Amino acid sequence: MMLSNGARLSRMTDDWNDAVPFGQAFVEAAPDSMIWGSDWPHVRWRKSRMPNDAELVALMYRYVDHDAGLIQKILVDNPARLHGFSA
């Protein structure tokens, strides 16, 4: 599963607090299958403010409540295992 687009799906133009619960639900449902990616270059972005990509990374950190183990799993271990390259 790709963990991204919370900012795009949110009704908010920043902070995206309404996206956090469903991001958390995805992580909880499949922590060993979850990877993160951005939708850069944000083609067809329809909100009034384009996100800073660092904000999108920070949103992912909020999904996992800054849990270092889950961050390692989502950003490093799962992509390495699922795409067949070494971490």
PDB file of N, CA and C in Angstrom:
ATOM      1  N   MET A   1       0.833  -1.183   0.000  1.00  0.00           N
ATOM      2  CA  MET A   1       0.000   0.000   0.000  1.00  0.00           C
ATOM      3  C   MET A   1       0.877   1.247   0.000  1.00  0.00           C
ATOM      4  N   MET A   2       0.475   2.218  -0.733  1.00  0.00           N
ATOM      5  CA  MET A   2       1.201   3.486  -0.777  1.00  0.00           C
ATOM      6  C   MET A   2       0.524   4.463   0.167  1.00  0.00           C
ATOM      7  N   LEU A   3       1.301   4.981   1.094  1.00  0.00           N
ATOM      8  CA  LEU A   3       0.796   5.936   2.074  1.00  0.00           C
ATOM      9  C   LEU A   3       1.128   7.344   1.586  1.00  0.00           C
ATOM     10  N   SER A   4       0.194   7.959   0.876  1.00  0.00           N
ATOM     11  CA  SER A   4       0.406   9.312   0.354  1.00  0.00           C
ATOM     12  C   SER A   4      -0.947   9.949   0.064  1.00  0.00           C
ATOM     13  N   ASN A   5      -0.923  11.166  -0.381  1.00  0.00           N
ATOM     14  CA  ASN A   5      -2.107  11.901  -0.826  1.00  0.00           C
ATOM     15  C   ASN A   5      -3.048  12.353   0.277  1.00  0.00           C
ATOM     16  N   GLY A   6      -2.647  12.271   1.539  1.00  0.00           N
ATOM     17  CA  GLY A   6      -3.488  12.784   2.607  1.00  0.00           C
ATOM     18  C   GLY A   6      -3.815  14.252   2.414  1.00  0.00           C
ATOM     19  N   ALA A   7      -2.835  15.020   1.998  1.00  0.00           N
ATOM     20  CA  ALA A   7      -3.060  16.453   1.778  1.00  0.00           C
ATOM     21  C   ALA A   7      -4.002  16.680   0.606  1.00  0.00           C
ATOM     22  N   ARG A   8      -3.904  15.858  -0.397  1.00  0.00           N
ATOM     23  CA  ARG A   8      -4.756  16.005  -1.577  1.00  0.00           C
ATOM     24  C   ARG A   8      -6.206  15.650  -1.250  1.00  0.00           C
ATOM     25  N   LEU A   9      -6.405  14.625  -0.445  1.00  0.00           N
ATOM     26  CA  LEU A   9      -7.747  14.165  -0.129  1.00  0.00           C
ATOM     27  C   LEU A   9      -8.410  14.965   0.990  1.00  0.00           C
ATOM     28  N   SER A  10      -7.616  15.650   1.771  1.00  0.00           N
ATOM     29  CA  SER A  10      -8.129  16.451   2.878  1.00  0.00           C
ATOM     30  C   SER A  10      -8.986  17.601   2.363  1.00  0.00           C
ATOM     31  N   ARG A  11      -9.920  18.017   3.172  1.00  0.00           N
ATOM     32  CA  ARG A  11     -10.714  19.203   2.843  1.00  0.00           C
ATOM     33  C   ARG A  11      -9.979  20.481   3.226  1.00  0.00           C
ATOM     34  N   MET A  12      -8.881  20.358   3.973  1.00  0.00           N
ATOM     35  CA  MET A  12      -8.148  21.500   4.490  1.00  0.00           C
ATOM     36  C   MET A  12      -7.053  21.925   3.509  1.00  0.00           C
ATOM     37  N   THR A  13      -6.615  23.184   3.586  1.00  0.00           N
ATOM     38  CA  THR A  13      -5.539  23.660   2.714  1.00  0.00           C
ATOM     39  C   THR A  13      -4.170  23.565   3.381  1.00  0.00           C
ATOM     40  N   ASP A  14      -4.138  23.369   4.686  1.00  0.00           N
ATOM     41  CA  ASP A  14      -2.877  23.132   5.388  1.00  0.00           C
ATOM     42  C   ASP A  14      -3.152  22.343   6.671  1.00  0.00           C
ATOM     43  N   ASP A  15      -2.126  21.821   7.268  1.00  0.00           N
ATOM     44  CA  ASP A  15      -2.169  20.961   8.456  1.00  0.00           C
ATOM     45  C   ASP A  15      -2.827  19.608   8.199  1.00  0.00           C
ATOM     46  N   TRP A  16      -3.899  19.559   7.449  1.00  0.00           N
ATOM     47  CA  TRP A  16      -4.557  18.319   7.022  1.00  0.00           C
ATOM     48  C   TRP A  16      -4.902  17.396   8.187  1.00  0.00           C
ATOM     49  N   ASN A  17      -5.376  17.985   9.268  1.00  0.00           N
ATOM     50  CA  ASN A  17      -5.738  17.200  10.448  1.00  0.00           C
ATOM     51  C   ASN A  17      -6.791  16.144  10.146  1.00  0.00           C
ATOM     52  N   ASP A  18      -7.675  16.415   9.199  1.00  0.00           N
ATOM     53  CA  ASP A  18      -8.715  15.445   8.874  1.00  0.00           C
ATOM     54  C   ASP A  18      -8.162  14.218   8.138  1.00  0.00           C
ATOM     55  N   ALA A  19      -6.941  14.283   7.634  1.00  0.00           N
ATOM     56  CA  ALA A  19      -6.321  13.146   6.954  1.00  0.00           C
ATOM     57  C   ALA A  19      -5.629  12.188   7.921  1.00  0.00           C
ATOM     58  N   VAL A  20      -5.276  12.673   9.093  1.00  0.00           N
ATOM     59  CA  VAL A  20      -4.501  11.862  10.040  1.00  0.00           C
ATOM     60  C   VAL A  20      -5.220  10.570  10.432  1.00  0.00           C
ATOM     61  N   PRO A  21      -6.507  10.590  10.786  1.00  0.00           N
ATOM     62  CA  PRO A  21      -7.152   9.330  11.183  1.00  0.00           C
ATOM     63  C   PRO A  21      -7.131   8.250  10.107  1.00  0.00           C
ATOM     64  N   PHE A  22      -7.363   8.618   8.843  1.00  0.00           N
ATOM     65  CA  PHE A  22      -7.333   7.555   7.834  1.00  0.00           C
ATOM     66  C   PHE A  22      -5.914   7.115   7.516  1.00  0.00           C
ATOM     67  N   GLY A  23      -4.926   8.003   7.605  1.00  0.00           N
ATOM     68  CA  GLY A  23      -3.531   7.585   7.459  1.00  0.00           C
ATOM     69  C   GLY A  23      -3.134   6.620   8.561  1.00  0.00           C
ATOM     70  N   GLN A  24      -3.564   6.910   9.781  1.00  0.00           N
ATOM     71  CA  GLN A  24      -3.292   6.011  10.907  1.00  0.00           C
ATOM     72  C   GLN A  24      -3.972   4.663  10.695  1.00  0.00           C
ATOM     73  N   ALA A  25      -5.185   4.663  10.173  1.00  0.00           N
ATOM     74  CA  ALA A  25      -5.905   3.413   9.926  1.00  0.00           C
ATOM     75  C   ALA A  25      -5.186   2.555   8.888  1.00  0.00           C
ATOM     76  N   PHE A  26      -4.650   3.177   7.830  1.00  0.00           N
ATOM     77  CA  PHE A  26      -3.894   2.422   6.831  1.00  0.00           C
ATOM     78  C   PHE A  26      -2.671   1.766   7.461  1.00  0.00           C
ATOM     79  N   VAL A  27      -1.929   2.531   8.244  1.00  0.00           N
ATOM     80  CA  VAL A  27      -0.719   1.997   8.884  1.00  0.00           C
ATOM     81  C   VAL A  27      -1.083   0.865   9.822  1.00  0.00           C
ATOM     82  N   GLU A  28      -2.132   1.054  10.602  1.00  0.00           N
ATOM     83  CA  GLU A  28      -2.546   0.016  11.545  1.00  0.00           C
ATOM     84  C   GLU A  28      -2.992  -1.253  10.824  1.00  0.00           C
ATOM     85  N   ALA A  29      -3.652  -1.105   9.689  1.00  0.00           N
ATOM     86  CA  ALA A  29      -4.170  -2.259   8.948  1.00  0.00           C
ATOM     87  C   ALA A  29      -3.072  -3.080   8.276  1.00  0.00           C
ATOM     88  N   ALA A  30      -2.001  -2.432   7.822  1.00  0.00           N
ATOM     89  CA  ALA A  30      -0.989  -3.155   7.039  1.00  0.00           C
ATOM     90  C   ALA A  30       0.406  -2.579   7.251  1.00  0.00           C
ATOM     91  N   PRO A  31       0.927  -2.577   8.477  1.00  0.00           N
ATOM     92  CA  PRO A  31       2.234  -1.948   8.714  1.00  0.00           C
ATOM     93  C   PRO A  31       3.381  -2.600   7.950  1.00  0.00           C
ATOM     94  N   ASP A  32       3.266  -3.879   7.635  1.00  0.00           N
ATOM     95  CA  ASP A  32       4.340  -4.567   6.923  1.00  0.00           C
ATOM     96  C   ASP A  32       4.245  -4.435   5.407  1.00  0.00           C
ATOM     97  N   SER A  33       3.189  -3.814   4.927  1.00  0.00           N
ATOM     98  CA  SER A  33       3.008  -3.612   3.489  1.00  0.00           C
ATOM     99  C   SER A  33       3.022  -2.146   3.094  1.00  0.00           C
ATOM    100  N   MET A  34       3.148  -1.269   4.073  1.00  0.00           N
ATOM    101  CA  MET A  34       3.022   0.162   3.849  1.00  0.00           C
ATOM    102  C   MET A  34       4.350   0.769   3.394  1.00  0.00           C
ATOM    103  N   ILE A  35       4.301   1.572   2.342  1.00  0.00           N
ATOM    104  CA  ILE A  35       5.434   2.398   1.935  1.00  0.00           C
ATOM    105  C   ILE A  35       4.912   3.819   1.738  1.00  0.00           C
ATOM    106  N   TRP A  36       5.807   4.782   1.751  1.00  0.00           N
ATOM    107  CA  TRP A  36       5.402   6.170   1.583  1.00  0.00           C
ATOM    108  C   TRP A  36       5.944   6.697   0.272  1.00  0.00           C
ATOM    109  N   GLY A  37       5.179   7.565  -0.351  1.00  0.00           N
ATOM    110  CA  GLY A  37       5.633   8.251  -1.545  1.00  0.00           C
ATOM    111  C   GLY A  37       4.874   9.545  -1.697  1.00  0.00           C
ATOM    112  N   SER A  38       5.449  10.476  -2.379  1.00  0.00           N
ATOM    113  CA  SER A  38       4.731  11.728  -2.604  1.00  0.00           C
ATOM    114  C   SER A  38       4.120  11.685  -4.000  1.00  0.00           C
ATOM    115  N   ASP A  39       3.219  12.597  -4.253  1.00  0.00           N
ATOM    116  CA  ASP A  39       2.646  12.684  -5.590  1.00  0.00           C
ATOM    117  C   ASP A  39       3.299  13.823  -6.375  1.00  0.00           C
ATOM    118  N   TRP A  40       4.531  14.168  -5.980  1.00  0.00           N
ATOM    119  CA  TRP A  40       5.272  15.217  -6.673  1.00  0.00           C
ATOM    120  C   TRP A  40       5.334  14.893  -8.155  1.00  0.00           C
ATOM    121  N   PRO A  41       5.131  15.802  -9.004  1.00  0.00           N
ATOM    122  CA  PRO A  41       5.078  17.255  -8.887  1.00  0.00           C
ATOM    123  C   PRO A  41       3.683  17.818  -8.643  1.00  0.00           C
ATOM    124  N   HIS A  42       2.822  17.064  -8.012  1.00  0.00           N
ATOM    125  CA  HIS A  42       1.485  17.531  -7.613  1.00  0.00           C
ATOM    126  C   HIS A  42       0.656  17.999  -8.814  1.00  0.00           C
ATOM    127  N   VAL A  43       0.644  17.185  -9.834  1.00  0.00           N
ATOM    128  CA  VAL A  43      -0.104  17.479 -11.058  1.00  0.00           C
ATOM    129  C   VAL A  43      -1.593  17.614 -10.727  1.00  0.00           C
ATOM    130  N   ARG A  44      -2.215  18.580 -11.336  1.00  0.00           N
ATOM    131  CA  ARG A  44      -3.646  18.862 -11.165  1.00  0.00           C
ATOM    132  C   ARG A  44      -4.026  19.161  -9.719  1.00  0.00           C
ATOM    133  N   TRP A  45      -3.128  19.813  -9.017  1.00  0.00           N
ATOM    134  CA  TRP A  45      -3.417  20.249  -7.645  1.00  0.00           C
ATOM    135  C   TRP A  45      -4.516  21.304  -7.722  1.00  0.00           C
ATOM    136  N   ARG A  46      -5.566  21.159  -6.939  1.00  0.00           N
ATOM    137  CA  ARG A  46      -6.729  22.044  -7.073  1.00  0.00           C
ATOM    138  C   ARG A  46      -6.960  22.950  -5.876  1.00  0.00           C
ATOM    139  N   LYS A  47      -6.096  22.896  -4.902  1.00  0.00           N
ATOM    140  CA  LYS A  47      -6.284  23.743  -3.724  1.00  0.00           C
ATOM    141  C   LYS A  47      -5.557  25.070  -3.924  1.00  0.00           C
ATOM    142  N   SER A  48      -5.891  26.030  -3.099  1.00  0.00           N
ATOM    143  CA  SER A  48      -5.333  27.372  -3.261  1.00  0.00           C
ATOM    144  C   SER A  48      -3.859  27.456  -2.875  1.00  0.00           C
ATOM    145  N   ARG A  49      -3.376  26.511  -2.081  1.00  0.00           N
ATOM    146  CA  ARG A  49      -1.981  26.548  -1.635  1.00  0.00           C
ATOM    147  C   ARG A  49      -1.302  25.219  -1.943  1.00  0.00           C
ATOM    148  N   MET A  50      -0.204  25.276  -2.692  1.00  0.00           N
ATOM    149  CA  MET A  50       0.587  24.090  -3.001  1.00  0.00           C
ATOM    150  C   MET A  50       1.359  23.684  -1.745  1.00  0.00           C
ATOM    151  N   PRO A  51       1.376  22.395  -1.392  1.00  0.00           N
ATOM    152  CA  PRO A  51       2.107  21.996  -0.191  1.00  0.00           C
ATOM    153  C   PRO A  51       3.618  22.031  -0.400  1.00  0.00           C
ATOM    154  N   ASN A  52       4.320  22.314   0.664  1.00  0.00           N
ATOM    155  CA  ASN A  52       5.761  22.151   0.707  1.00  0.00           C
ATOM    156  C   ASN A  52       5.980  20.657   0.947  1.00  0.00           C
ATOM    157  N   ASP A  53       6.855  20.020   0.211  1.00  0.00           N
ATOM    158  CA  ASP A  53       7.028  18.567   0.338  1.00  0.00           C
ATOM    159  C   ASP A  53       7.456  18.153   1.737  1.00  0.00           C
ATOM    160  N   ALA A  54       8.155  19.009   2.457  1.00  0.00           N
ATOM    161  CA  ALA A  54       8.516  18.697   3.846  1.00  0.00           C
ATOM    162  C   ALA A  54       7.262  18.574   4.708  1.00  0.00           C
ATOM    163  N   GLU A  55       6.219  19.340   4.386  1.00  0.00           N
ATOM    164  CA  GLU A  55       4.959  19.215   5.118  1.00  0.00           C
ATOM    165  C   GLU A  55       4.315  17.855   4.886  1.00  0.00           C
ATOM    166  N   LEU A  56       4.482  17.317   3.699  1.00  0.00           N
ATOM    167  CA  LEU A  56       3.920  16.011   3.396  1.00  0.00           C
ATOM    168  C   LEU A  56       4.655  14.905   4.154  1.00  0.00           C
ATOM    169  N   VAL A  57       5.962  15.041   4.288  1.00  0.00           N
ATOM    170  CA  VAL A  57       6.731  14.096   5.103  1.00  0.00           C
ATOM    171  C   VAL A  57       6.286  14.213   6.563  1.00  0.00           C
ATOM    172  N   ALA A  58       6.118  15.428   7.047  1.00  0.00           N
ATOM    173  CA  ALA A  58       5.667  15.642   8.422  1.00  0.00           C
ATOM    174  C   ALA A  58       4.291  15.026   8.653  1.00  0.00           C
ATOM    175  N   LEU A  59       3.428  15.059   7.652  1.00  0.00           N
ATOM    176  CA  LEU A  59       2.121  14.430   7.764  1.00  0.00           C
ATOM    177  C   LEU A  59       2.258  12.923   7.949  1.00  0.00           C
ATOM    178  N   MET A  60       3.177  12.302   7.211  1.00  0.00           N
ATOM    179  CA  MET A  60       3.416  10.870   7.379  1.00  0.00           C
ATOM    180  C   MET A  60       3.896  10.579   8.805  1.00  0.00           C
ATOM    181  N   TYR A  61       4.758  11.420   9.341  1.00  0.00           N
ATOM    182  CA  TYR A  61       5.222  11.256  10.720  1.00  0.00           C
ATOM    183  C   TYR A  61       4.053  11.323  11.695  1.00  0.00           C
ATOM    184  N   ARG A  62       3.084  12.154  11.408  1.00  0.00           N
ATOM    185  CA  ARG A  62       1.897  12.237  12.259  1.00  0.00           C
ATOM    186  C   ARG A  62       1.062  10.970  12.165  1.00  0.00           C
ATOM    187  N   TYR A  63       1.021  10.350  11.002  1.00  0.00           N
ATOM    188  CA  TYR A  63       0.277   9.090  10.857  1.00  0.00           C
ATOM    189  C   TYR A  63       0.803   8.029  11.816  1.00  0.00           C
ATOM    190  N   VAL A  64       2.106   8.023  12.053  1.00  0.00           N
ATOM    191  CA  VAL A  64       2.724   6.995  12.899  1.00  0.00           C
ATOM    192  C   VAL A  64       3.089   7.532  14.282  1.00  0.00           C
ATOM    193  N   ASP A  65       2.611   8.717  14.617  1.00  0.00           N
ATOM    194  CA  ASP A  65       2.874   9.347  15.916  1.00  0.00           C
ATOM    195  C   ASP A  65       4.372   9.387  16.214  1.00  0.00           C
ATOM    196  N   HIS A  66       5.162   9.669  15.187  1.00  0.00           N
ATOM    197  CA  HIS A  66       6.619   9.820  15.294  1.00  0.00           C
ATOM    198  C   HIS A  66       7.315   8.558  15.819  1.00  0.00           C
ATOM    199  N   ASP A  67       6.704   7.394  15.616  1.00  0.00           N
ATOM    200  CA  ASP A  67       7.278   6.120  16.057  1.00  0.00           C
ATOM    201  C   ASP A  67       8.461   5.758  15.153  1.00  0.00           C
ATOM    202  N   ALA A  68       9.662   5.755  15.720  1.00  0.00           N
ATOM    203  CA  ALA A  68      10.883   5.522  14.933  1.00  0.00           C
ATOM    204  C   ALA A  68      10.870   4.160  14.247  1.00  0.00           C
ATOM    205  N   GLY A  69      10.339   3.154  14.904  1.00  0.00           N
ATOM    206  CA  GLY A  69      10.277   1.821  14.302  1.00  0.00           C
ATOM    207  C   GLY A  69       9.379   1.773  13.085  1.00  0.00           C
ATOM    208  N   LEU A  70       8.220   2.419  13.178  1.00  0.00           N
ATOM    209  CA  LEU A  70       7.310   2.458  12.026  1.00  0.00           C
ATOM    210  C   LEU A  70       7.874   3.311  10.899  1.00  0.00           C
ATOM    211  N   ILE A  71       8.533   4.394  11.238  1.00  0.00           N
ATOM    212  CA  ILE A  71       9.158   5.234  10.211  1.00  0.00           C
ATOM    213  C   ILE A  71      10.218   4.438   9.456  1.00  0.00           C
ATOM    214  N   GLN A  72      11.045   3.709  10.176  1.00  0.00           N
ATOM    215  CA  GLN A  72      12.070   2.848   9.561  1.00  0.00           C
ATOM    216  C   GLN A  72      11.410   1.817   8.648  1.00  0.00           C
ATOM    217  N   LYS A  73      10.333   1.226   9.125  1.00  0.00           N
ATOM    218  CA  LYS A  73       9.634   0.201   8.356  1.00  0.00           C
ATOM    219  C   LYS A  73       9.050   0.787   7.069  1.00  0.00           C
ATOM    220  N   ILE A  74       8.375   1.938   7.167  1.00  0.00           N
ATOM    221  CA  ILE A  74       7.672   2.528   6.024  1.00  0.00           C
ATOM    222  C   ILE A  74       8.628   3.141   5.000  1.00  0.00           C
ATOM    223  N   LEU A  75       9.691   3.779   5.486  1.00  0.00           N
ATOM    224  CA  LEU A  75      10.599   4.476   4.569  1.00  0.00           C
ATOM    225  C   LEU A  75      11.766   3.632   4.075  1.00  0.00           C
ATOM    226  N   VAL A  76      12.130   2.575   4.822  1.00  0.00           N
ATOM    227  CA  VAL A  76      13.335   1.823   4.472  1.00  0.00           C
ATOM    228  C   VAL A  76      13.058   0.323   4.299  1.00  0.00           C
ATOM    229  N   ASP A  77      12.621  -0.316   5.365  1.00  0.00           N
ATOM    230  CA  ASP A  77      12.526  -1.778   5.362  1.00  0.00           C
ATOM    231  C   ASP A  77      11.482  -2.318   4.389  1.00  0.00           C
ATOM    232  N   ASN A  78      10.268  -1.787   4.448  1.00  0.00           N
ATOM    233  CA  ASN A  78       9.223  -2.281   3.543  1.00  0.00           C
ATOM    234  C   ASN A  78       9.558  -2.037   2.070  1.00  0.00           C
ATOM    235  N   PRO A  79       9.982  -0.820   1.679  1.00  0.00           N
ATOM    236  CA  PRO A  79      10.327  -0.645   0.270  1.00  0.00           C
ATOM    237  C   PRO A  79      11.450  -1.586  -0.183  1.00  0.00           C
ATOM    238  N   ALA A  80      12.447  -1.789   0.679  1.00  0.00           N
ATOM    239  CA  ALA A  80      13.554  -2.679   0.313  1.00  0.00           C
ATOM    240  C   ALA A  80      13.044  -4.099   0.092  1.00  0.00           C
ATOM    241  N   ARG A  81      12.224  -4.580   0.995  1.00  0.00           N
ATOM    242  CA  ARG A  81      11.715  -5.947   0.882  1.00  0.00           C
ATOM    243  C   ARG A  81      10.724  -6.074  -0.286  1.00  0.00           C
ATOM    244  N   LEU A  82       9.785  -5.155  -0.385  1.00  0.00           N
ATOM    245  CA  LEU A  82       8.745  -5.264  -1.398  1.00  0.00           C
ATOM    246  C   LEU A  82       9.225  -5.018  -2.820  1.00  0.00           C
ATOM    247  N   HIS A  83      10.290  -4.216  -2.964  1.00  0.00           N
ATOM    248  CA  HIS A  83      10.812  -3.920  -4.308  1.00  0.00           C
ATOM    249  C   HIS A  83      12.100  -4.667  -4.614  1.00  0.00           C
ATOM    250  N   GLY A  84      12.557  -5.498  -3.650  1.00  0.00           N
ATOM    251  CA  GLY A  84      13.687  -6.370  -3.924  1.00  0.00           C
ATOM    252  C   GLY A  84      15.050  -5.711  -3.952  1.00  0.00           C
ATOM    253  N   PHE A  85      15.261  -4.672  -3.164  1.00  0.00           N
ATOM    254  CA  PHE A  85      16.599  -4.107  -3.049  1.00  0.00           C
ATOM    255  C   PHE A  85      17.002  -4.083  -1.574  1.00  0.00           C
ATOM    256  N   SER A  86      18.293  -4.053  -1.312  1.00  0.00           N
ATOM    257  CA  SER A  86      18.769  -4.138   0.065  1.00  0.00           C
ATOM    258  C   SER A  86      18.674  -2.781   0.759  1.00  0.00           C
ATOM    259  N   ALA A  87      18.368  -2.842   2.062  1.00  0.00           N
ATOM    260  CA  ALA A  87      18.195  -1.620   2.851  1.00  0.00           C
ATOM    261  C   ALA A  87      19.525  -0.991   3.190  1.00  0.00           C
TER     262      ALA A  87
END
